[in-house]
């Protein structure tokens, strides 16, 4: 978002982005709690045990709420950018699950909404590995 602003683009969806930031903060808080629990009794200096203690702590990035008509009216523009983000890391398997390798129902709904409401839509995939886009909506 900052990069777009730095290049003169106006961000026109402050309500949606503010809601997303709140969701992301809550997700980070839950993740930190799981990390503390997984690391209990393990020294941060013990690289091997740290790695395996954290292995079950796999949290997807939150995908935000559904985009709605009010978001569309508020934006007042003809082009939308939707960012699809996935967590990836060395030695971490991806799961064949919605929100991980596959799209979540919410992501499908948001991509469909953007494709049908904006004259131009851009899907940015911010992922360290592949995603199954076979259930992606078709553009009008």
mmCIF file with all atom_site columns, C-alpha atoms in Angstrom:
data_model
loop_
_atom_site.group_PDB
_atom_site.id
_atom_site.type_symbol
_atom_site.label_atom_id
_atom_site.label_alt_id
_atom_site.label_comp_id
_atom_site.label_asym_id
_atom_site.label_entity_id
_atom_site.label_seq_id
_atom_site.pdbx_PDB_ins_code
_atom_site.Cartn_x
_atom_site.Cartn_y
_atom_site.Cartn_z
_atom_site.occupancy
_atom_site.B_iso_or_equiv
_atom_site.pdbx_formal_charge
_atom_site.auth_seq_id
_atom_site.auth_comp_id
_atom_site.auth_asym_id
_atom_site.auth_atom_id
_atom_site.pdbx_PDB_model_num
ATOM 1   C CA . UNK A 1 1   ? 0.000   0.000   0.000   1.00 0.00 ? 1   UNK A CA 1
ATOM 2   C CA . UNK A 1 2   ? 2.809   2.391   0.891   1.00 0.00 ? 2   UNK A CA 1
ATOM 3   C CA . UNK A 1 3   ? 4.542   1.641   -2.410  1.00 0.00 ? 3   UNK A CA 1
ATOM 4   C CA . UNK A 1 4   ? 1.395   2.547   -4.333  1.00 0.00 ? 4   UNK A CA 1
ATOM 5   C CA . UNK A 1 5   ? 1.066   5.799   -2.375  1.00 0.00 ? 5   UNK A CA 1
ATOM 6   C CA . UNK A 1 6   ? 4.738   6.580   -2.972  1.00 0.00 ? 6   UNK A CA 1
ATOM 7   C CA . UNK A 1 7   ? 4.060   6.382   -6.712  1.00 0.00 ? 7   UNK A CA 1
ATOM 8   C CA . UNK A 1 8   ? 1.069   8.712   -6.653  1.00 0.00 ? 8   UNK A CA 1
ATOM 9   C CA . UNK A 1 9   ? -1.802  6.248   -6.346  1.00 0.00 ? 9   UNK A CA 1
ATOM 10  C CA . UNK A 1 10  ? -4.730  7.109   -4.099  1.00 0.00 ? 10  UNK A CA 1
ATOM 11  C CA . UNK A 1 11  ? -5.978  4.399   -1.749  1.00 0.00 ? 11  UNK A CA 1
ATOM 12  C CA . UNK A 1 12  ? -9.778  4.676   -1.767  1.00 0.00 ? 12  UNK A CA 1
ATOM 13  C CA . UNK A 1 13  ? -10.867 1.884   0.571   1.00 0.00 ? 13  UNK A CA 1
ATOM 14  C CA . UNK A 1 14  ? -9.887  3.058   4.077   1.00 0.00 ? 14  UNK A CA 1
ATOM 15  C CA . UNK A 1 15  ? -12.798 1.283   5.826   1.00 0.00 ? 15  UNK A CA 1
ATOM 16  C CA . UNK A 1 16  ? -11.982 -2.112  4.309   1.00 0.00 ? 16  UNK A CA 1
ATOM 17  C CA . UNK A 1 17  ? -8.255  -1.719  4.972   1.00 0.00 ? 17  UNK A CA 1
ATOM 18  C CA . UNK A 1 18  ? -8.851  -0.547  8.545   1.00 0.00 ? 18  UNK A CA 1
ATOM 19  C CA . UNK A 1 19  ? -11.056 -3.593  9.151   1.00 0.00 ? 19  UNK A CA 1
ATOM 20  C CA . UNK A 1 20  ? -8.340  -5.812  7.682   1.00 0.00 ? 20  UNK A CA 1
ATOM 21  C CA . UNK A 1 21  ? -5.657  -4.275  9.907   1.00 0.00 ? 21  UNK A CA 1
ATOM 22  C CA . UNK A 1 22  ? -7.807  -4.981  12.965  1.00 0.00 ? 22  UNK A CA 1
ATOM 23  C CA . UNK A 1 23  ? -8.285  -8.602  11.853  1.00 0.00 ? 23  UNK A CA 1
ATOM 24  C CA . UNK A 1 24  ? -4.532  -8.942  11.183  1.00 0.00 ? 24  UNK A CA 1
ATOM 25  C CA . UNK A 1 25  ? -3.641  -7.551  14.647  1.00 0.00 ? 25  UNK A CA 1
ATOM 26  C CA . UNK A 1 26  ? -6.007  -10.057 16.291  1.00 0.00 ? 26  UNK A CA 1
ATOM 27  C CA . UNK A 1 27  ? -4.518  -12.911 14.221  1.00 0.00 ? 27  UNK A CA 1
ATOM 28  C CA . UNK A 1 28  ? -0.971  -11.890 15.202  1.00 0.00 ? 28  UNK A CA 1
ATOM 29  C CA . UNK A 1 29  ? -1.988  -11.867 18.874  1.00 0.00 ? 29  UNK A CA 1
ATOM 30  C CA . UNK A 1 30  ? -3.437  -15.403 18.591  1.00 0.00 ? 30  UNK A CA 1
ATOM 31  C CA . UNK A 1 31  ? -0.334  -16.563 16.706  1.00 0.00 ? 31  UNK A CA 1
ATOM 32  C CA . UNK A 1 32  ? 2.003   -15.161 19.370  1.00 0.00 ? 32  UNK A CA 1
ATOM 33  C CA . UNK A 1 33  ? 0.013   -17.026 22.030  1.00 0.00 ? 33  UNK A CA 1
ATOM 34  C CA . UNK A 1 34  ? 0.418   -20.283 20.112  1.00 0.00 ? 34  UNK A CA 1
ATOM 35  C CA . UNK A 1 35  ? 4.140   -19.592 19.691  1.00 0.00 ? 35  UNK A CA 1
ATOM 36  C CA . UNK A 1 36  ? 4.605   -18.982 23.415  1.00 0.00 ? 36  UNK A CA 1
ATOM 37  C CA . UNK A 1 37  ? 2.791   -22.236 24.186  1.00 0.00 ? 37  UNK A CA 1
ATOM 38  C CA . UNK A 1 38  ? 4.797   -24.218 21.600  1.00 0.00 ? 38  UNK A CA 1
ATOM 39  C CA . UNK A 1 39  ? 8.105   -22.798 22.851  1.00 0.00 ? 39  UNK A CA 1
ATOM 40  C CA . UNK A 1 40  ? 7.437   -23.336 26.559  1.00 0.00 ? 40  UNK A CA 1
ATOM 41  C CA . UNK A 1 41  ? 10.500  -24.987 28.096  1.00 0.00 ? 41  UNK A CA 1
ATOM 42  C CA . UNK A 1 42  ? 12.595  -24.744 24.917  1.00 0.00 ? 42  UNK A CA 1
ATOM 43  C CA . UNK A 1 43  ? 15.660  -22.514 24.737  1.00 0.00 ? 43  UNK A CA 1
ATOM 44  C CA . UNK A 1 44  ? 15.756  -20.088 21.825  1.00 0.00 ? 44  UNK A CA 1
ATOM 45  C CA . UNK A 1 45  ? 19.391  -21.166 21.433  1.00 0.00 ? 45  UNK A CA 1
ATOM 46  C CA . UNK A 1 46  ? 18.367  -24.738 20.592  1.00 0.00 ? 46  UNK A CA 1
ATOM 47  C CA . UNK A 1 47  ? 17.742  -24.333 16.874  1.00 0.00 ? 47  UNK A CA 1
ATOM 48  C CA . UNK A 1 48  ? 16.633  -27.921 16.227  1.00 0.00 ? 48  UNK A CA 1
ATOM 49  C CA . UNK A 1 49  ? 14.026  -28.042 19.018  1.00 0.00 ? 49  UNK A CA 1
ATOM 50  C CA . UNK A 1 50  ? 12.770  -24.551 18.162  1.00 0.00 ? 50  UNK A CA 1
ATOM 51  C CA . UNK A 1 51  ? 12.225  -25.572 14.546  1.00 0.00 ? 51  UNK A CA 1
ATOM 52  C CA . UNK A 1 52  ? 10.225  -28.689 15.450  1.00 0.00 ? 52  UNK A CA 1
ATOM 53  C CA . UNK A 1 53  ? 8.283   -26.996 18.255  1.00 0.00 ? 53  UNK A CA 1
ATOM 54  C CA . UNK A 1 54  ? 7.058   -24.390 15.791  1.00 0.00 ? 54  UNK A CA 1
ATOM 55  C CA . UNK A 1 55  ? 6.215   -26.915 13.064  1.00 0.00 ? 55  UNK A CA 1
ATOM 56  C CA . UNK A 1 56  ? 2.563   -27.370 14.148  1.00 0.00 ? 56  UNK A CA 1
ATOM 57  C CA . UNK A 1 57  ? 2.092   -23.598 14.461  1.00 0.00 ? 57  UNK A CA 1
ATOM 58  C CA . UNK A 1 58  ? 1.009   -22.950 10.887  1.00 0.00 ? 58  UNK A CA 1
ATOM 59  C CA . UNK A 1 59  ? -1.265  -19.984 10.611  1.00 0.00 ? 59  UNK A CA 1
ATOM 60  C CA . UNK A 1 60  ? -2.568  -18.584 7.339   1.00 0.00 ? 60  UNK A CA 1
ATOM 61  C CA . UNK A 1 61  ? -2.716  -14.856 6.849   1.00 0.00 ? 61  UNK A CA 1
ATOM 62  C CA . UNK A 1 62  ? -6.239  -13.581 7.472   1.00 0.00 ? 62  UNK A CA 1
ATOM 63  C CA . UNK A 1 63  ? -8.148  -12.985 4.254   1.00 0.00 ? 63  UNK A CA 1
ATOM 64  C CA . UNK A 1 64  ? -10.250 -10.116 5.562   1.00 0.00 ? 64  UNK A CA 1
ATOM 65  C CA . UNK A 1 65  ? -13.974 -9.706  5.431   1.00 0.00 ? 65  UNK A CA 1
ATOM 66  C CA . UNK A 1 66  ? -16.174 -9.837  2.366   1.00 0.00 ? 66  UNK A CA 1
ATOM 67  C CA . UNK A 1 67  ? -16.061 -6.774  0.179   1.00 0.00 ? 67  UNK A CA 1
ATOM 68  C CA . UNK A 1 68  ? -19.491 -5.174  0.019   1.00 0.00 ? 68  UNK A CA 1
ATOM 69  C CA . UNK A 1 69  ? -21.485 -2.609  -1.934  1.00 0.00 ? 69  UNK A CA 1
ATOM 70  C CA . UNK A 1 70  ? -20.567 0.132   0.542   1.00 0.00 ? 70  UNK A CA 1
ATOM 71  C CA . UNK A 1 71  ? -16.858 -0.551  -0.096  1.00 0.00 ? 71  UNK A CA 1
ATOM 72  C CA . UNK A 1 72  ? -17.513 -0.266  -3.826  1.00 0.00 ? 72  UNK A CA 1
ATOM 73  C CA . UNK A 1 73  ? -19.446 3.016   -3.509  1.00 0.00 ? 73  UNK A CA 1
ATOM 74  C CA . UNK A 1 74  ? -16.847 4.401   -1.103  1.00 0.00 ? 74  UNK A CA 1
ATOM 75  C CA . UNK A 1 75  ? -14.002 3.676   -3.513  1.00 0.00 ? 75  UNK A CA 1
ATOM 76  C CA . UNK A 1 76  ? -15.454 5.786   -6.326  1.00 0.00 ? 76  UNK A CA 1
ATOM 77  C CA . UNK A 1 77  ? -12.961 4.395   -8.820  1.00 0.00 ? 77  UNK A CA 1
ATOM 78  C CA . UNK A 1 78  ? -12.885 2.064   -11.797 1.00 0.00 ? 78  UNK A CA 1
ATOM 79  C CA . UNK A 1 79  ? -9.845  -0.083  -10.896 1.00 0.00 ? 79  UNK A CA 1
ATOM 80  C CA . UNK A 1 80  ? -9.407  -2.406  -7.920  1.00 0.00 ? 80  UNK A CA 1
ATOM 81  C CA . UNK A 1 81  ? -6.365  -4.299  -6.682  1.00 0.00 ? 81  UNK A CA 1
ATOM 82  C CA . UNK A 1 82  ? -6.983  -7.432  -4.622  1.00 0.00 ? 82  UNK A CA 1
ATOM 83  C CA . UNK A 1 83  ? -3.992  -9.061  -2.914  1.00 0.00 ? 83  UNK A CA 1
ATOM 84  C CA . UNK A 1 84  ? -4.002  -12.795 -2.277  1.00 0.00 ? 84  UNK A CA 1
ATOM 85  C CA . UNK A 1 85  ? -1.351  -13.673 0.324   1.00 0.00 ? 85  UNK A CA 1
ATOM 86  C CA . UNK A 1 86  ? 0.013   -17.006 1.403   1.00 0.00 ? 86  UNK A CA 1
ATOM 87  C CA . UNK A 1 87  ? 2.442   -17.987 4.128   1.00 0.00 ? 87  UNK A CA 1
ATOM 88  C CA . UNK A 1 88  ? 5.409   -20.033 3.022   1.00 0.00 ? 88  UNK A CA 1
ATOM 89  C CA . UNK A 1 89  ? 8.687   -21.038 4.540   1.00 0.00 ? 89  UNK A CA 1
ATOM 90  C CA . UNK A 1 90  ? 11.659  -23.274 4.118   1.00 0.00 ? 90  UNK A CA 1
ATOM 91  C CA . UNK A 1 91  ? 10.813  -26.825 5.121   1.00 0.00 ? 91  UNK A CA 1
ATOM 92  C CA . UNK A 1 92  ? 7.116   -26.132 5.686   1.00 0.00 ? 92  UNK A CA 1
ATOM 93  C CA . UNK A 1 93  ? 4.604   -28.186 3.764   1.00 0.00 ? 93  UNK A CA 1
ATOM 94  C CA . UNK A 1 94  ? 1.541   -26.519 2.363   1.00 0.00 ? 94  UNK A CA 1
ATOM 95  C CA . UNK A 1 95  ? -1.828  -27.994 3.161   1.00 0.00 ? 95  UNK A CA 1
ATOM 96  C CA . UNK A 1 96  ? -4.398  -28.822 0.502   1.00 0.00 ? 96  UNK A CA 1
ATOM 97  C CA . UNK A 1 97  ? -6.933  -26.654 2.284   1.00 0.00 ? 97  UNK A CA 1
ATOM 98  C CA . UNK A 1 98  ? -8.895  -23.453 1.699   1.00 0.00 ? 98  UNK A CA 1
ATOM 99  C CA . UNK A 1 99  ? -6.844  -20.441 2.722   1.00 0.00 ? 99  UNK A CA 1
ATOM 100 C CA . UNK A 1 100 ? -3.621  -22.336 2.122   1.00 0.00 ? 100 UNK A CA 1
ATOM 101 C CA . UNK A 1 101 ? -3.043  -24.119 -1.202  1.00 0.00 ? 101 UNK A CA 1
ATOM 102 C CA . UNK A 1 102 ? -6.655  -23.514 -2.288  1.00 0.00 ? 102 UNK A CA 1
ATOM 103 C CA . UNK A 1 103 ? -8.647  -20.290 -2.205  1.00 0.00 ? 103 UNK A CA 1
ATOM 104 C CA . UNK A 1 104 ? -11.040 -19.751 0.680   1.00 0.00 ? 104 UNK A CA 1
ATOM 105 C CA . UNK A 1 105 ? -14.729 -19.161 -0.044  1.00 0.00 ? 105 UNK A CA 1
ATOM 106 C CA . UNK A 1 106 ? -14.246 -15.578 1.154   1.00 0.00 ? 106 UNK A CA 1
ATOM 107 C CA . UNK A 1 107 ? -11.380 -15.015 -1.287  1.00 0.00 ? 107 UNK A CA 1
ATOM 108 C CA . UNK A 1 108 ? -13.450 -16.430 -4.142  1.00 0.00 ? 108 UNK A CA 1
ATOM 109 C CA . UNK A 1 109 ? -16.338 -14.131 -3.176  1.00 0.00 ? 109 UNK A CA 1
ATOM 110 C CA . UNK A 1 110 ? -14.040 -11.088 -3.002  1.00 0.00 ? 110 UNK A CA 1
ATOM 111 C CA . UNK A 1 111 ? -12.319 -11.804 -6.308  1.00 0.00 ? 111 UNK A CA 1
ATOM 112 C CA . UNK A 1 112 ? -15.721 -12.335 -7.943  1.00 0.00 ? 112 UNK A CA 1
ATOM 113 C CA . UNK A 1 113 ? -17.067 -9.106  -6.426  1.00 0.00 ? 113 UNK A CA 1
ATOM 114 C CA . UNK A 1 114 ? -14.072 -7.098  -7.626  1.00 0.00 ? 114 UNK A CA 1
ATOM 115 C CA . UNK A 1 115 ? -14.191 -8.628  -11.118 1.00 0.00 ? 115 UNK A CA 1
ATOM 116 C CA . UNK A 1 116 ? -17.894 -7.837  -11.517 1.00 0.00 ? 116 UNK A CA 1
ATOM 117 C CA . UNK A 1 117 ? -17.983 -4.360  -9.949  1.00 0.00 ? 117 UNK A CA 1
ATOM 118 C CA . UNK A 1 118 ? -14.842 -2.658  -11.259 1.00 0.00 ? 118 UNK A CA 1
ATOM 119 C CA . UNK A 1 119 ? -14.081 -1.926  -14.882 1.00 0.00 ? 119 UNK A CA 1
ATOM 120 C CA . UNK A 1 120 ? -10.494 -3.107  -14.304 1.00 0.00 ? 120 UNK A CA 1
ATOM 121 C CA . UNK A 1 121 ? -9.346  -5.527  -11.622 1.00 0.00 ? 121 UNK A CA 1
ATOM 122 C CA . UNK A 1 122 ? -5.871  -6.672  -10.696 1.00 0.00 ? 122 UNK A CA 1
ATOM 123 C CA . UNK A 1 123 ? -5.165  -9.819  -8.692  1.00 0.00 ? 123 UNK A CA 1
ATOM 124 C CA . UNK A 1 124 ? -1.763  -9.696  -6.983  1.00 0.00 ? 124 UNK A CA 1
ATOM 125 C CA . UNK A 1 125 ? -0.519  -13.036 -5.696  1.00 0.00 ? 125 UNK A CA 1
ATOM 126 C CA . UNK A 1 126 ? 1.928   -12.519 -2.828  1.00 0.00 ? 126 UNK A CA 1
ATOM 127 C CA . UNK A 1 127 ? 3.073   -16.056 -2.140  1.00 0.00 ? 127 UNK A CA 1
ATOM 128 C CA . UNK A 1 128 ? 6.322   -17.930 -1.763  1.00 0.00 ? 128 UNK A CA 1
ATOM 129 C CA . UNK A 1 129 ? 4.897   -20.950 -3.557  1.00 0.00 ? 129 UNK A CA 1
ATOM 130 C CA . UNK A 1 130 ? 2.013   -21.993 -5.767  1.00 0.00 ? 130 UNK A CA 1
ATOM 131 C CA . UNK A 1 131 ? -1.712  -21.630 -5.123  1.00 0.00 ? 131 UNK A CA 1
ATOM 132 C CA . UNK A 1 132 ? -4.518  -23.547 -6.773  1.00 0.00 ? 132 UNK A CA 1
ATOM 133 C CA . UNK A 1 133 ? -6.553  -20.966 -8.667  1.00 0.00 ? 133 UNK A CA 1
ATOM 134 C CA . UNK A 1 134 ? -8.772  -23.508 -10.413 1.00 0.00 ? 134 UNK A CA 1
ATOM 135 C CA . UNK A 1 135 ? -11.810 -22.332 -8.430  1.00 0.00 ? 135 UNK A CA 1
ATOM 136 C CA . UNK A 1 136 ? -11.074 -18.743 -9.311  1.00 0.00 ? 136 UNK A CA 1
ATOM 137 C CA . UNK A 1 137 ? -14.041 -16.870 -10.720 1.00 0.00 ? 137 UNK A CA 1
ATOM 138 C CA . UNK A 1 138 ? -14.163 -15.958 -14.341 1.00 0.00 ? 138 UNK A CA 1
ATOM 139 C CA . UNK A 1 139 ? -14.225 -12.318 -15.318 1.00 0.00 ? 139 UNK A CA 1
ATOM 140 C CA . UNK A 1 140 ? -17.385 -10.889 -16.855 1.00 0.00 ? 140 UNK A CA 1
#
